[in-house]
Structures are given as C-alpha cells and as structure tokens.
mmCIF file of C-alpha atoms and ligand atoms in Angstrom:
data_model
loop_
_atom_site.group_PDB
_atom_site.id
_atom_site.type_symbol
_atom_site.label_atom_id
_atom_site.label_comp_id
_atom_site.label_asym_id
_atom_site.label_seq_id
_atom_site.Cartn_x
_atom_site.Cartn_y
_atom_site.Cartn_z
ATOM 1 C CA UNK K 61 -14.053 200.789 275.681
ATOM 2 C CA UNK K 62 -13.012 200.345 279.614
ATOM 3 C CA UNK K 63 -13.304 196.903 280.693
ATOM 4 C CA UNK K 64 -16.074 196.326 283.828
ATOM 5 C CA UNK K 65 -16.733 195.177 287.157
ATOM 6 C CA UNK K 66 -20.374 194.154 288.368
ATOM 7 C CA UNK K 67 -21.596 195.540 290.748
ATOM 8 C CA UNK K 68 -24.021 193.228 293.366
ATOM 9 C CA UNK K 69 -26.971 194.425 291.407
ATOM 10 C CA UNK K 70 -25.804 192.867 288.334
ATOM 11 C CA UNK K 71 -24.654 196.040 286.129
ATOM 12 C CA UNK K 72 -21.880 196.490 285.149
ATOM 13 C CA UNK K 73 -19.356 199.645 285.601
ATOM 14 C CA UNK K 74 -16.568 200.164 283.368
ATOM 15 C CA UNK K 75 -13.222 200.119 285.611
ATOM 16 C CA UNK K 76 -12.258 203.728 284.442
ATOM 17 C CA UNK K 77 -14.422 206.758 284.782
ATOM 18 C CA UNK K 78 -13.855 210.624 284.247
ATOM 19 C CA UNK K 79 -14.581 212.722 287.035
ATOM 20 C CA UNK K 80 -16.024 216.448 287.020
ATOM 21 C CA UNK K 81 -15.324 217.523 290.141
ATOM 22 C CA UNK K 82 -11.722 218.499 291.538
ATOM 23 C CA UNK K 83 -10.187 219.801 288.719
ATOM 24 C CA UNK K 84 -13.479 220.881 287.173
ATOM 25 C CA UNK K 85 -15.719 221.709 290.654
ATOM 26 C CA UNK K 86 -17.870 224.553 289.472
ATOM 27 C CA UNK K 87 -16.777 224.859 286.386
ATOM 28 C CA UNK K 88 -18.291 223.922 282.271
ATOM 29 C CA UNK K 89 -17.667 220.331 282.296
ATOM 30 C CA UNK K 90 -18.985 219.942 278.714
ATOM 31 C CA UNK K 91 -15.479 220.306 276.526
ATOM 32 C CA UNK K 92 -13.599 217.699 278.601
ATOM 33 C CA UNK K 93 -16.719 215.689 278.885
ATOM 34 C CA UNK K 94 -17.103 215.596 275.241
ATOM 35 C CA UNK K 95 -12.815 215.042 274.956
ATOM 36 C CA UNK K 96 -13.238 211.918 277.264
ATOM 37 C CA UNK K 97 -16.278 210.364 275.698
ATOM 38 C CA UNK K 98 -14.416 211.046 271.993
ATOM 39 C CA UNK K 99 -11.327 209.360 273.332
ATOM 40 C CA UNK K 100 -13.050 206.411 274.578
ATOM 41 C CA UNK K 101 -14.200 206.829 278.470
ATOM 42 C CA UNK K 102 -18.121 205.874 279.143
ATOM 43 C CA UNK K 103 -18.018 206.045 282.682
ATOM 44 C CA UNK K 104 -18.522 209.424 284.067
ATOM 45 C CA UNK K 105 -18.669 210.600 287.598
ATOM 46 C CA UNK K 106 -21.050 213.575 288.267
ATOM 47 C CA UNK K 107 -22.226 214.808 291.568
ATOM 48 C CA UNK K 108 -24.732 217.561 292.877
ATOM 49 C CA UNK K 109 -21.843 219.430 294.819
ATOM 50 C CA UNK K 110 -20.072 220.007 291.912
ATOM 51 C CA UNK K 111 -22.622 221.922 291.053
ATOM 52 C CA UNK K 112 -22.150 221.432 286.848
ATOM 53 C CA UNK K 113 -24.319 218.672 286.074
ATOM 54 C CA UNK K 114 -26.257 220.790 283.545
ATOM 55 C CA UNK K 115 -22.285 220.882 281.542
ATOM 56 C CA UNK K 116 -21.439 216.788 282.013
ATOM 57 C CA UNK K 117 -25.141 216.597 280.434
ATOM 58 C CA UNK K 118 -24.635 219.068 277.871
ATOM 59 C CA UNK K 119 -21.279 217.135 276.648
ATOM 60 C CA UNK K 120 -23.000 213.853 276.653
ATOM 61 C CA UNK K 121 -25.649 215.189 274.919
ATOM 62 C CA UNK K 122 -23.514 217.048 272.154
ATOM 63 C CA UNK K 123 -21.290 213.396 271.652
ATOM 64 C CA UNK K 124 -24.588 211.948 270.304
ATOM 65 C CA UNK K 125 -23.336 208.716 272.217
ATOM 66 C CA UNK K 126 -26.311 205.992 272.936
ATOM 67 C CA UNK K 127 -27.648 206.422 276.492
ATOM 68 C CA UNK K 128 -27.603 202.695 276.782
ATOM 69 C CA UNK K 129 -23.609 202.514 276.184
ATOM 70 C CA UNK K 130 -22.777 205.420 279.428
ATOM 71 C CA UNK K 131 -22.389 204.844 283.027
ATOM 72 C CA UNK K 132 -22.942 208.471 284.433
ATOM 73 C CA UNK K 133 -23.087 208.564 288.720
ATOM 74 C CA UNK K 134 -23.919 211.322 290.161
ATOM 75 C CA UNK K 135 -24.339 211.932 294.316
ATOM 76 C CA UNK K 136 -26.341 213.488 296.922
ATOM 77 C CA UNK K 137 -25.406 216.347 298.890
ATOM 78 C CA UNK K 138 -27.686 217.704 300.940
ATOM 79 C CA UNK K 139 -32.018 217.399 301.209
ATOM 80 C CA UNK K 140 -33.413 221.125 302.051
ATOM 81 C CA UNK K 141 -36.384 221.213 304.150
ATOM 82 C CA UNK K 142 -38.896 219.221 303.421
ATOM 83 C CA UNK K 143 -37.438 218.069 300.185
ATOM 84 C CA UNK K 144 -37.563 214.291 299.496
ATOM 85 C CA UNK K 145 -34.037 212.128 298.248
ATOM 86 C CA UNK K 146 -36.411 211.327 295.160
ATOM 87 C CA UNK K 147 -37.356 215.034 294.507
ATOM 88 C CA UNK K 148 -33.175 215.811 295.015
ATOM 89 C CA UNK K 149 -32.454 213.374 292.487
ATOM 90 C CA UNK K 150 -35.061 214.250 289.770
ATOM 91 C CA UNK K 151 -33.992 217.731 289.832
ATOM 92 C CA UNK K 152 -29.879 216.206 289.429
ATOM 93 C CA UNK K 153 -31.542 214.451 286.084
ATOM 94 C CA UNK K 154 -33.223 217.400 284.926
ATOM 95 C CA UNK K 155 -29.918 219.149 284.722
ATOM 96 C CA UNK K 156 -28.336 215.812 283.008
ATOM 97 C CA UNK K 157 -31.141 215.737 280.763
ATOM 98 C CA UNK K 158 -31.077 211.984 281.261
ATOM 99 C CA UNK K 159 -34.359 209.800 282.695
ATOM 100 C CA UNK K 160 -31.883 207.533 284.900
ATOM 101 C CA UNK K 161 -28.645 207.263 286.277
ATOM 102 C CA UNK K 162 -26.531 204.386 286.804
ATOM 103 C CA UNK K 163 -25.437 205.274 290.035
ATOM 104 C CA UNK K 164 -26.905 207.379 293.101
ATOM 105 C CA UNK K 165 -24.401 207.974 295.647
ATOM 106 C CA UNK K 166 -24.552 209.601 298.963
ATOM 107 C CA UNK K 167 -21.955 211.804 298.452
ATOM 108 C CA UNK K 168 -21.027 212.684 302.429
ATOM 109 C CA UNK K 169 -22.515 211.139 305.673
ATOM 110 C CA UNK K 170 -21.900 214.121 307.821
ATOM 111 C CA UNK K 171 -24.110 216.004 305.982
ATOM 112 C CA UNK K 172 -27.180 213.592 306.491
ATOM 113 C CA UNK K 173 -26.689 214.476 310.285
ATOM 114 C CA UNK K 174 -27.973 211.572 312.269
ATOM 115 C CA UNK K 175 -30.772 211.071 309.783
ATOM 116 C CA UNK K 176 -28.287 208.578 307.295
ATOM 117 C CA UNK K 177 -31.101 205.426 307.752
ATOM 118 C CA UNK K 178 -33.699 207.841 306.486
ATOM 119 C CA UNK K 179 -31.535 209.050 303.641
ATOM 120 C CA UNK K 180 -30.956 205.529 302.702
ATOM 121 C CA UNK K 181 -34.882 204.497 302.728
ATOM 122 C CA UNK K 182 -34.774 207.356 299.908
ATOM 123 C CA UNK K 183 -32.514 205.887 298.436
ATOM 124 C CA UNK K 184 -33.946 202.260 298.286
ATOM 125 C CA UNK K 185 -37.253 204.290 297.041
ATOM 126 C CA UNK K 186 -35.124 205.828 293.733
ATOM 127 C CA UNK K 187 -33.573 202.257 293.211
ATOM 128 C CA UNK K 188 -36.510 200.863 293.088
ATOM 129 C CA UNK K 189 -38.338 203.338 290.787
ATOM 130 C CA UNK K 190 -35.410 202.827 288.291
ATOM 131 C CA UNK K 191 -34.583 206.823 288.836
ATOM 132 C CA UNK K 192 -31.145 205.405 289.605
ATOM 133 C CA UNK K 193 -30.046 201.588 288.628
ATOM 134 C CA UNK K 194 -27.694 201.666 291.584
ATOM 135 C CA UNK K 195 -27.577 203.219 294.872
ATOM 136 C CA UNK K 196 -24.390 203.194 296.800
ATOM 137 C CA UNK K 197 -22.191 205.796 299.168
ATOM 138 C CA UNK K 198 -19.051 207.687 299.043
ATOM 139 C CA UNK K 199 -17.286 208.570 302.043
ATOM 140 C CA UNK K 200 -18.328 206.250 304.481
ATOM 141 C CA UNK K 201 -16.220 204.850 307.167
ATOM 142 C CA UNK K 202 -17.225 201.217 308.862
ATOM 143 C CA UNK K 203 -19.939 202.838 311.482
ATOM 144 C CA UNK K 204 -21.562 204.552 308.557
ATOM 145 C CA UNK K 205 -21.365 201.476 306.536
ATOM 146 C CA UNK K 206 -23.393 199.720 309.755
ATOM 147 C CA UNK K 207 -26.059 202.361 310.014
ATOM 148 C CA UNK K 208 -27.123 201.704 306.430
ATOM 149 C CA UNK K 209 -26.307 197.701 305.924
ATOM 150 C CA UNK K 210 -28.427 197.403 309.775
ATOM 151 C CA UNK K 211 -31.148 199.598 308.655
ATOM 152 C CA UNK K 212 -31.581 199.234 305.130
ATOM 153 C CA UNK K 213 -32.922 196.017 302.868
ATOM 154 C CA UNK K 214 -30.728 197.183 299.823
ATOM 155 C CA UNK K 215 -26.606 196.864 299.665
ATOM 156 C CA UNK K 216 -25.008 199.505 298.715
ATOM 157 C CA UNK K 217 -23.236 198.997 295.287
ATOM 158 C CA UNK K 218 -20.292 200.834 296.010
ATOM 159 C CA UNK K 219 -18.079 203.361 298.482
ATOM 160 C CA UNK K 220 -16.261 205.673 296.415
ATOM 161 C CA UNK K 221 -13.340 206.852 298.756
ATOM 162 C CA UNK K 222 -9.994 208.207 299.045
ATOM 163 C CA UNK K 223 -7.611 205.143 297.895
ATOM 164 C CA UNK K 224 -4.143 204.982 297.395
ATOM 165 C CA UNK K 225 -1.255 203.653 298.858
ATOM 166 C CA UNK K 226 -0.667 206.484 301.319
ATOM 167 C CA UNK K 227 -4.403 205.622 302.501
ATOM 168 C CA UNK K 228 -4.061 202.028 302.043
ATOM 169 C CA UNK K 229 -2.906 200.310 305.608
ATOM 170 C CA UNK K 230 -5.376 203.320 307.398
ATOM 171 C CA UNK K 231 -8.466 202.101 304.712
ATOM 172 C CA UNK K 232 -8.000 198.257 304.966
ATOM 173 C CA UNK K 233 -10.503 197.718 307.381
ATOM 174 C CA UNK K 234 -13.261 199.267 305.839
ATOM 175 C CA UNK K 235 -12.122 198.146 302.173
ATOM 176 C CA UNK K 236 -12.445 194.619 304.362
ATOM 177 C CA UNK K 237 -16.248 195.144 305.021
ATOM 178 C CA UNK K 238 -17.098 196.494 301.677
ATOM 179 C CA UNK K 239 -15.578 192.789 300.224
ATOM 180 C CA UNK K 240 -17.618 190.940 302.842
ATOM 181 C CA UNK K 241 -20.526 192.803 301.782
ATOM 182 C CA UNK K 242 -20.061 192.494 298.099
ATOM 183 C CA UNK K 243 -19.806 196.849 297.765
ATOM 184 C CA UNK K 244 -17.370 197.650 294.867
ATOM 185 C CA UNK K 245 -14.553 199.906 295.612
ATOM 186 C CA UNK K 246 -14.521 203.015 293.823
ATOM 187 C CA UNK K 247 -10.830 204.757 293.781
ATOM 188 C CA UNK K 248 -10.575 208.919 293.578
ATOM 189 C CA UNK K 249 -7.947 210.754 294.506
ATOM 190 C CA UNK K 250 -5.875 207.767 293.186
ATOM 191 C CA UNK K 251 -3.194 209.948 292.171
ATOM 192 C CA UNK K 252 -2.153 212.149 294.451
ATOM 193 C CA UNK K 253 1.435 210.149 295.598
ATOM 194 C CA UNK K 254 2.563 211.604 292.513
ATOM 195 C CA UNK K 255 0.043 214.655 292.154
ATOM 196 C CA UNK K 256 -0.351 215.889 295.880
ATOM 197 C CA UNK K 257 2.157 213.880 297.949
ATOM 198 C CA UNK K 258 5.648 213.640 295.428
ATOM 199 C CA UNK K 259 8.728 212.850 297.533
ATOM 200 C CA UNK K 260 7.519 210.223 299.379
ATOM 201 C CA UNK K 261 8.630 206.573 300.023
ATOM 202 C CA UNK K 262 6.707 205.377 297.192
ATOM 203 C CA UNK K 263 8.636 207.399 294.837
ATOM 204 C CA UNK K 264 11.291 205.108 294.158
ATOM 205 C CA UNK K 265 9.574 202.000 293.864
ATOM 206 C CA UNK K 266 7.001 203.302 291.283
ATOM 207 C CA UNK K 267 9.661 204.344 289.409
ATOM 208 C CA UNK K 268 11.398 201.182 289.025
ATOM 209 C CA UNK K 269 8.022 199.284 288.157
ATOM 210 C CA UNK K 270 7.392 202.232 285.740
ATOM 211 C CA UNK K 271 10.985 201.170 284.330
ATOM 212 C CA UNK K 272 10.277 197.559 284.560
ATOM 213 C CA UNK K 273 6.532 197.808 282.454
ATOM 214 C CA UNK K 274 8.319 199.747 279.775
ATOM 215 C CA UNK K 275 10.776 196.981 279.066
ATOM 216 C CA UNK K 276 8.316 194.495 279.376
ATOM 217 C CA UNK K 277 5.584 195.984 277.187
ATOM 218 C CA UNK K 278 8.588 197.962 274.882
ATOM 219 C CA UNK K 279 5.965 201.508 275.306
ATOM 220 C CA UNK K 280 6.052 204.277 277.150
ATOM 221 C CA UNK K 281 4.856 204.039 280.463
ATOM 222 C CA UNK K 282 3.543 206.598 283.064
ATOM 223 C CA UNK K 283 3.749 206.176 286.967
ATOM 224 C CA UNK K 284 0.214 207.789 287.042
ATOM 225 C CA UNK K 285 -0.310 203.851 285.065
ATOM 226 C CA UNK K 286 1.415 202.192 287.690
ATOM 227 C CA UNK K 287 -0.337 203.660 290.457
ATOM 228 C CA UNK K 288 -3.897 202.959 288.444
ATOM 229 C CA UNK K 289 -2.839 198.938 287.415
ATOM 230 C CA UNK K 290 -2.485 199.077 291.597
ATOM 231 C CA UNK K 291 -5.911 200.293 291.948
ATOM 232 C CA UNK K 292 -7.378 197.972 289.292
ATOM 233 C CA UNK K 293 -5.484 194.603 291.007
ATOM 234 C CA UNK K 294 -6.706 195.448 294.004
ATOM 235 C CA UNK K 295 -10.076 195.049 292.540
ATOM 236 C CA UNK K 296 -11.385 198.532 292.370
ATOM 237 C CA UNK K 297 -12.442 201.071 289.784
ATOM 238 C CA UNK K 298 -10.442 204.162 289.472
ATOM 239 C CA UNK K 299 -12.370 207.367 289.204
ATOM 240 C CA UNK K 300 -9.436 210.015 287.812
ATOM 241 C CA UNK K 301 -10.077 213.334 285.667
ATOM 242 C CA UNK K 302 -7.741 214.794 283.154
ATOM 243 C CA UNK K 303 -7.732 218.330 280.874
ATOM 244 C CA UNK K 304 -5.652 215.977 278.236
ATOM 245 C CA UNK K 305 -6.380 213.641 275.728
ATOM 246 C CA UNK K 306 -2.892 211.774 276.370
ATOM 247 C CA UNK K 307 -3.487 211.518 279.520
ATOM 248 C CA UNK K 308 -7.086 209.579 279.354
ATOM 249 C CA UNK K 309 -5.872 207.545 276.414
ATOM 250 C CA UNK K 310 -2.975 206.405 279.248
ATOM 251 C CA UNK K 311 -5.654 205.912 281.897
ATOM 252 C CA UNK K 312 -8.018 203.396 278.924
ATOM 253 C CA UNK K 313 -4.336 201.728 277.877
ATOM 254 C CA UNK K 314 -3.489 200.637 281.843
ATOM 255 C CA UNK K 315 -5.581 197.452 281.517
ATOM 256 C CA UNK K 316 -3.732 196.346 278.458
ATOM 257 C CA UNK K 317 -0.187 196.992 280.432
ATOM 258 C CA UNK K 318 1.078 193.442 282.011
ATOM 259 C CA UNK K 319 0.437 192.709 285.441
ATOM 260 C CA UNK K 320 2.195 194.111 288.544
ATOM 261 C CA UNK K 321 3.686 190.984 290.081
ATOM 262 C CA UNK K 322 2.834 190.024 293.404
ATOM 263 C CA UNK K 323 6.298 191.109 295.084
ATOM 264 C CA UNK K 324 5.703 194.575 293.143
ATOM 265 C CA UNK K 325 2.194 195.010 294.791
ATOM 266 C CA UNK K 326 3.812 193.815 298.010
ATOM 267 C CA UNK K 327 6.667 196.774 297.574
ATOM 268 C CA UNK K 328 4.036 199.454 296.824
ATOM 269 C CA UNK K 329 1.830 198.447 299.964
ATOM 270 C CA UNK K 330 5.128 198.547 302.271
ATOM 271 C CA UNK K 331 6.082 201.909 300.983
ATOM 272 C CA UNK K 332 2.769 203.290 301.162
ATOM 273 C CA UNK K 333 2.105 202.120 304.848
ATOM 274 C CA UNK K 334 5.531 204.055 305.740
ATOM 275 C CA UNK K 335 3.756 207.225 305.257
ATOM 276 C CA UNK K 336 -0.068 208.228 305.854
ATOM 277 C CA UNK K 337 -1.165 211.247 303.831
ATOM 278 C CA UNK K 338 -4.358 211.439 303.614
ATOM 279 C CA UNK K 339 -6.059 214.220 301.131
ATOM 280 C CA UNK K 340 -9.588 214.563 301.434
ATOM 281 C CA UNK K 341 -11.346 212.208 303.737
ATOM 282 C CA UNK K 342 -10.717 213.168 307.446
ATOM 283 C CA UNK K 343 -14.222 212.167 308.452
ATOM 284 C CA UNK K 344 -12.999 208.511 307.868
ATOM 285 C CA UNK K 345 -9.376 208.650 308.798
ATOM 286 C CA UNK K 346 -10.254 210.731 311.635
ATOM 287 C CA UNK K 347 -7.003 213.198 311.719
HETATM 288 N N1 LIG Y 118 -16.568 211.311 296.355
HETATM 289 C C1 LIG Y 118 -15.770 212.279 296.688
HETATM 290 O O1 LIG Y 118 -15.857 212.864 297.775
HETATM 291 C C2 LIG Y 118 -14.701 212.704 295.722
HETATM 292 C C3 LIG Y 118 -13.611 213.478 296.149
HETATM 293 C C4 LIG Y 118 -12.632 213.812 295.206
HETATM 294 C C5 LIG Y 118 -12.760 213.392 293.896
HETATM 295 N N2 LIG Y 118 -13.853 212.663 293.501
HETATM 296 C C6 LIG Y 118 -14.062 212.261 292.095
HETATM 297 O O2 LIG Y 118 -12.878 211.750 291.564
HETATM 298 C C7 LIG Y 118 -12.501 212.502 290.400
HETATM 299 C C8 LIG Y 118 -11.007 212.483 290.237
HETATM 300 O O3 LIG Y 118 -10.441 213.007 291.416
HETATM 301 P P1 LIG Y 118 -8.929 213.404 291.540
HETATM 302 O O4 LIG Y 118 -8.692 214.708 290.857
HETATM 303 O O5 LIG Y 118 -8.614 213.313 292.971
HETATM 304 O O6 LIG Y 118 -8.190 212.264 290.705
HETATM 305 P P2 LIG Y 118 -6.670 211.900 290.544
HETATM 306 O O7 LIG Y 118 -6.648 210.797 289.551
HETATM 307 O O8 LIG Y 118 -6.003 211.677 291.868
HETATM 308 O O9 LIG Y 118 -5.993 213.212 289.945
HETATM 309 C C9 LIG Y 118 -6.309 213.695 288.680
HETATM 310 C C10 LIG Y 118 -5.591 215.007 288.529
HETATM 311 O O10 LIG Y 118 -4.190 214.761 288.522
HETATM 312 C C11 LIG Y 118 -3.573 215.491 287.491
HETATM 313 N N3 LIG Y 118 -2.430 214.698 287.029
HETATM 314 C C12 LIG Y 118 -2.442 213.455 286.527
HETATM 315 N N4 LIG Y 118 -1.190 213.019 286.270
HETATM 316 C C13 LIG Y 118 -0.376 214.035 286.634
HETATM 317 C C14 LIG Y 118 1.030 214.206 286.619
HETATM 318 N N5 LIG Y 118 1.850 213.255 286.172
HETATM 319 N N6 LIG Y 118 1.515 215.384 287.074
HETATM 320 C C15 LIG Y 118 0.689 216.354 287.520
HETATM 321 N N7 LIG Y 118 -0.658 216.245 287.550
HETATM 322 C C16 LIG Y 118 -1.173 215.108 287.117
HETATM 323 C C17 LIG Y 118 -4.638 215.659 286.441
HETATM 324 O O11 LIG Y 118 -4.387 216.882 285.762
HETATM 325 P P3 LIG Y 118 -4.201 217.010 284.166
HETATM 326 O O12 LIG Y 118 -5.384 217.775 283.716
HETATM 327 O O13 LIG Y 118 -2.936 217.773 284.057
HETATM 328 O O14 LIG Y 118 -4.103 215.629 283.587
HETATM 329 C C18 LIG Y 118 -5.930 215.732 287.250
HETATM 330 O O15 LIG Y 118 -6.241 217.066 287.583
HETATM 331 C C19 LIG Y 118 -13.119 213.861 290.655
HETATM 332 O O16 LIG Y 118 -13.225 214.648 289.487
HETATM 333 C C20 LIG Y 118 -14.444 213.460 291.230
HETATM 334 O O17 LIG Y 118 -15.329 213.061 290.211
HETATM 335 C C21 LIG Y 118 -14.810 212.301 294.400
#
C-alpha cells in the first residue's frame, strides 16, 4: 500500500493514484482498474469528463476491496441548467456505485464561467453533507485560487495540475500559494519529459540519476521513477495511469528508492527551467 499525505481536512491520500482519464478518456476503465487495485494502488482518480465512471466503479466493485481502504476522486465538469453541484455529484456516485467520495474536484474553472464562488458554495454544501470527504480544484491558476479562498469558508484540499519540471519555474508561484494555504499538490501529466517532451535538457540528467539509483539501490531503475521520487520530494502526490502491471508496481516501488540528493533536485529544476513545455494547462500558463 502507497504511503500518504494529509490533506488540511485531516484524511489522508495515498501519494500514488491511478488515473482513468488520458489514456483511458472514454473508454472501459474496469480491467485496468481492477489490474491497479490487484497490484496494490488504492488511490484512484475518476472524473465526470471522462465520462467512464460507471467502469472505475464496476472494477472496484468486482476487486471486492473494502470501501473504507480506497481513495477514489472524481471532478466536476459542467452544471446544466438549473442543476445543483450536489445533484451533479450524486448522479457521478450513482455511476460509482459508491455513497461518498474522497475527493470532489472542480475539474476546470473556465467552465464555471464567472459563476466559480457559486460553484464553490456547492461545493462547501457536498463537503459538508459527507457526499464528498474533500472538496478541492484542479486547474486553477492564483486568481482562481483567490476567487474561491476570498469567497468561500472551506480550503480547498488540493489543485491537481500539470507538474513537472518543464512546468516547474512557470508553476512556482501558484505551487507557492497552495503551501501558504495548506492545499496539497496533486501531480498529472508528471511524465510527459519522457512521454510527450523526449529530447529535452532534462534528458541527460535523469539519466545519470537513473544510473546513479541503480547502483545505489543494486535494482533496476526507470527514469519514469526518477521523475516521480521528484514529484514526491517536492511534496506532492503523483496522479499517473498505466495499461501495465510493471509499470504500476514501478510507480508503488518509487517511495522505497533512496532519496534524490539535494544537488540532484537542484540539476533537474535547472534543466527543466531551460525549457517550458507545457501539455495541457494553457488556461494557467497562459500560452
Ligand atoms: N485534472 C486534469 O485536468 C487532468 C489532466 C490530465 C490528466 N489527469 C489525470 O492524471 C492521470 C494521468 O495522466 P497522464 O497520462 O498525463 O500521466 P503521466 O504519468 O504523465 O503519463 C502516463 C502515461 O505515460 C505512459 N508511459 C509511462 N512510462 C512510459 C515510457 N517510459 N514510455 C512511454 N510511455 C510511457 C503510460 O503508458 P503505458 O500504458 O504504456 O504505461 C501512460 O499512458 C489521468 O489518467 C487523469 O486521471 C488529470
């Protein structure tokens, strides 16, 4: 089982956690759902957009695992007319077949269109109902951040964003606020120097960590683990997805890898800030 952070309202979030969107978007989540929780992930990262929460709840489901022992997140996406954040989410756990989640994200502020404090008033209604045991955001850049912490009388538990070290230097001064504000980090896209970006200044100095774990720890080791320790030292959780079973058993075995040293951290933030590439959010990055 995945080590945890705790989040501000006490609960704690194991530090890995399966996605089912990218790779999966749209698609039957429930064998790789089922693969993950059989090879030892709890933490699972749903969201309405993805449209296949029915499949992440038919996998849980058919594992048999104890409620009580997940972390499943799922997110908003957008209210229709007239429809209320709590009615949005009880239809998301009708579909997961679960009474609760553990986390409630708003999965995009552009889509709330100028009505984000009103979303979040919803949001503080589901939190306190227990429909969701966290509330939190994805997505958000520092003024969205502000609407919410100015209007709201709840925290947000966490911003899951873009994070990497191509994103890094461009993210710092919202990861800033979120640490002032006692929001956990939440990592996706965490691969993609190696996945969507390869060739770039980082690729050299991964590699000689990568070389430099394996002769410390004498086992093989990946630079998708390197790039994940980074994301764990920096204090956040990484939210990844895999179709392989090697693969997740990697992502569970990166907290038992030594420690990047400081100067190695140091390296892999000076490479990263030589090049910006930034995959998915361009509301926050704004190019
Ligand atoms: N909130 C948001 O707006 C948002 C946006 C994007 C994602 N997310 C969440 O984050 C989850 C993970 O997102 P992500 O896909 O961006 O995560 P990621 O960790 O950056 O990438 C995972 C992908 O990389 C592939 N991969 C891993 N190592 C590789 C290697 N050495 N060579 C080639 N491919 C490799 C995996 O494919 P294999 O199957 O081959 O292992 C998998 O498809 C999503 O499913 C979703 O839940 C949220």
């Amino acid at each position: 089982m995945a080590k945890s952070l705790t989040l501000n309202t006490g609960a704690k979030i194991p530090v890995i956690g399966f996605g089912t969107g990218t790779a999966l978007y749209g698609k039957d989540a429930t064998q790789l759902v089922r693969l993950a929780l059989d090879t030892g992930i709890t933490h699972f990262d749903g969201a309405q957009m993805y449209n296949n929460e029915d499949t992440l709840g038919a996998g849980i489901k058919a594992s048999g695992k104890p409620r009580g022992e997940l972390f499943v997140t799922t997110k908003l996406n957008v209210l229709a007319p007239g429809e209320s954040v709590k009615d949005s989410l009880k239809a998301s756990l009708v579909k997961l077949g679960l009474e609760y989640v553990d986390l409630f994200l708003i999965h995009d502020p552009t889509k709330a269109k100028g009505d984000l404090a009103k979303w979040w008033v919803g949001m503080e209604e589901v939190y306190r109902e227990g429909l969701a045991k966290a509330i939190g955001v994805s997505n958000f850049k520092v003024e969205d951040l502000n609407v919410v912490l100015e209007s709201g009388t709840v925290v947000p538990a966490a911003n899951q964003i873009e994070f990497h070290p191509y994103v890094w230097k461009a993210a710092e001064p919202l990861i800033n606020l979120c640490k002032e504000q006692g929001i956990a980090i939440e990592s996706y896209g965490g691969l993609s120097p190696i996945v969507r970006a390869p060739g770039g200044p980082l690729d050299p100095v991964i590699a000689a960590i990568r070389e430099r774990l394996e002769e410390t720890s004498g086992a093989p080791v990946s630079t998708g683990q390197v790039l994940t320790k980074w994301i764990f030292q920096k204090g956040a959780v990484a939210v990844t997805t895999s179709s392989k079973a090697e693969r997740i058993q990697e992502f569970l075995a990166v907290e038992n890898l030594p420690d990047l040293t400081s100067k190695e951290i140091d390296a892999i933030e000076e490479a990263g800030s030589k090049l910006h590439k930034r995959v998915f959010m361009r509301h926050v990055f704004g190019e």
